[in-house]
Short mmCIF file of C-alpha atoms in Angstrom, two decimals:
data_model
loop_
_atom_site.label_atom_id
_atom_site.label_comp_id
_atom_site.label_asym_id
_atom_site.label_seq_id
_atom_site.Cartn_x
_atom_site.Cartn_y
_atom_site.Cartn_z
CA MET A 529 -79.85 17.01 -30.05
CA GLY A 530 -80.08 20.72 -29.39
CA LYS A 531 -82.05 23.27 -31.34
CA ILE A 532 -81.36 23.18 -35.05
CA GLU A 533 -81.89 26.00 -37.54
CA MET A 534 -82.40 24.34 -40.89
CA ILE A 535 -80.56 25.19 -44.09
CA PRO A 536 -82.20 23.59 -47.15
CA CYS A 537 -79.10 22.39 -49.05
CA MET A 538 -75.33 22.66 -49.12
CA GLU A 539 -72.95 22.95 -52.03
CA TYR A 540 -69.69 21.02 -52.17
CA THR A 541 -67.00 21.88 -54.72
CA GLU A 542 -64.28 19.42 -55.75
CA ASN A 543 -62.07 19.69 -58.86
CA ASN A 544 -64.04 22.72 -60.14
CA MET A 545 -67.28 20.69 -60.01
CA THR A 546 -69.99 21.92 -57.66
CA GLU A 547 -72.56 19.46 -56.39
CA ARG A 548 -75.59 20.23 -54.27
CA PHE A 549 -76.50 17.91 -51.38
CA CYS A 550 -79.89 18.09 -49.68
CA LYS A 551 -81.76 16.37 -46.87
CA GLY A 552 -82.52 12.75 -47.82
CA ASP A 553 -79.50 12.20 -50.08
CA ILE A 554 -77.49 9.03 -49.48
CA VAL A 555 -73.83 10.05 -49.31
CA TYR A 556 -70.35 8.67 -48.75
CA CYS A 557 -68.47 11.34 -46.82
CA GLY A 558 -64.93 11.54 -45.52
CA THR A 559 -62.93 13.82 -43.27
CA GLU A 560 -59.25 13.51 -42.40
CA ASP A 561 -59.90 11.14 -39.50
CA ARG A 562 -63.10 9.25 -40.42
CA GLU A 563 -65.40 8.14 -43.23
CA CYS A 564 -69.12 7.51 -43.09
CA LEU A 565 -71.90 6.21 -45.30
CA GLY A 566 -75.47 7.25 -44.62
CA THR A 567 -78.41 9.53 -45.28
CA ILE A 568 -78.29 13.28 -44.71
CA ILE A 569 -81.04 14.00 -42.20
CA GLU A 570 -80.24 17.64 -41.41
CA ILE A 571 -78.09 20.49 -42.60
CA GLY A 572 -78.29 23.30 -40.11
CA LEU A 573 -76.90 25.55 -37.42
CA ILE A 574 -76.21 23.44 -34.34
CA PRO A 575 -74.55 24.67 -31.13
CA GLU A 576 -71.16 23.00 -30.63
CA GLU A 577 -71.44 23.31 -26.85
CA GLU A 578 -74.37 24.15 -24.59
CA ASP A 579 -73.70 27.90 -24.48
CA GLY A 580 -71.35 28.06 -27.45
CA GLU A 581 -71.70 29.55 -30.88
CA LYS A 582 -73.74 27.80 -33.52
CA ALA A 583 -71.89 26.19 -36.39
CA ILE A 584 -73.15 24.76 -39.65
CA MET A 585 -73.19 20.97 -39.37
CA VAL A 586 -74.26 18.13 -41.61
CA VAL A 587 -76.03 15.37 -39.66
CA ILE A 588 -75.68 11.96 -41.33
CA ASP A 589 -77.73 8.97 -40.18
CA THR A 590 -75.31 6.03 -40.24
CA SER A 591 -77.69 3.53 -38.63
CA SER A 592 -77.43 -0.02 -39.89
CA GLY A 593 -80.65 -1.41 -38.42
CA LYS A 594 -84.16 -0.48 -37.40
CA TRP A 595 -83.64 -0.71 -33.65
CA SER A 596 -80.48 1.31 -33.08
CA ARG A 597 -79.60 4.79 -34.25
CA SER A 598 -76.21 6.36 -34.88
CA TYR A 599 -75.37 9.77 -36.29
CA GLU A 600 -72.27 11.57 -37.51
CA TYR A 601 -71.96 15.34 -37.15
CA VAL A 602 -69.64 16.81 -39.78
CA LYS A 603 -68.66 20.43 -40.35
CA PRO A 604 -68.63 21.31 -44.07
CA GLU A 605 -65.12 22.79 -43.82
CA GLU A 606 -63.78 19.45 -42.49
CA ILE A 607 -65.09 17.44 -45.46
CA VAL A 608 -62.30 16.03 -47.65
CA PHE A 609 -64.63 14.25 -50.09
CA MET A 610 -68.37 13.76 -50.46
CA ARG A 611 -70.08 11.60 -53.05
CA ARG A 612 -73.73 10.81 -53.69
CA VAL A 613 -74.48 7.08 -53.61
CA THR A 614 -76.90 5.92 -56.32
CA LEU A 615 -78.50 2.54 -56.84
CA ASP A 616 -77.87 0.56 -60.00
CA GLU A 617 -80.71 0.36 -62.50
CA GLU A 618 -81.24 -3.31 -61.65
CA GLN A 619 -81.66 -2.54 -57.96
CA LYS A 620 -84.15 0.22 -58.76
CA GLN A 621 -86.21 -2.12 -60.92
CA GLU A 622 -86.19 -4.84 -58.26
CA GLU A 623 -87.50 -2.37 -55.70
CA LYS A 624 -90.32 -1.33 -58.04
CA VAL A 625 -91.51 -4.90 -58.69
CA GLU A 626 -94.53 -5.73 -56.59
CA LYS A 627 -95.34 -9.30 -55.69
CA LYS A 628 -98.97 -9.85 -56.60
CA PRO A 629 -100.92 -13.02 -55.73
CA CYS A 630 -101.66 -13.61 -59.42
CA SER A 631 -97.98 -13.63 -60.33
CA LEU A 632 -97.27 -16.13 -57.54
CA ILE A 633 -100.08 -18.43 -58.69
CA GLY A 634 -98.93 -18.14 -62.30
CA SER A 635 -95.50 -19.44 -61.35
CA MET A 636 -97.09 -22.41 -59.54
CA ARG A 637 -98.91 -23.62 -62.66
CA GLY A 638 -96.06 -25.70 -64.04
CA ALA A 639 -95.01 -27.09 -60.65
CA TYR A 640 -97.83 -29.60 -60.18
CA GLY A 641 -97.10 -32.18 -62.88
CA ARG A 642 -98.43 -32.72 -66.36
CA ASP A 643 -102.02 -33.61 -65.53
CA GLU A 644 -103.91 -30.74 -67.12
CA ASN A 645 -107.21 -31.55 -65.42
CA TYR A 646 -105.56 -31.55 -62.00
CA ARG A 647 -103.83 -28.26 -62.74
CA ASN A 648 -107.00 -26.64 -64.04
CA GLY A 649 -108.99 -27.86 -61.03
CA LEU A 650 -106.33 -26.62 -58.64
CA MET A 651 -106.21 -23.21 -60.31
CA ASP A 652 -110.01 -22.97 -60.31
CA ASN A 653 -110.07 -23.72 -56.58
CA LEU A 654 -107.27 -21.26 -55.81
CA LEU A 655 -108.85 -18.49 -57.84
CA GLY A 656 -112.36 -19.28 -56.60
CA ILE A 657 -113.80 -20.03 -60.04
CA ARG A 658 -116.86 -22.31 -59.98
CA LYS A 659 -118.08 -24.16 -63.05
#
């Protein structure tokens, strides 16, 4: 990547509706010859060639894994459509849920049979409670 002069956000207008896209937004973007899904990592002035003029480009991270990186460079005037991708409410809630040791132990309580003394003794040992 060459030198980049950052622009904070870009506005995209479609059907008389203007939407603002900023760094970090997950977008589905399409031009006449390609489509891409990814995260906007930069919006800025990037030289098209080594000694050429700078043009405004949107850099979209389209990587699918942790170990390899791929990027799409798109000029705003080439964009045919651009939509923000949002997670469903269920997905958001699942991401917020934290697995705590107490919740895991609580789910184990009914799994060890009906012997209440055995269950209580097991839970006391797991939780470190001494009588």
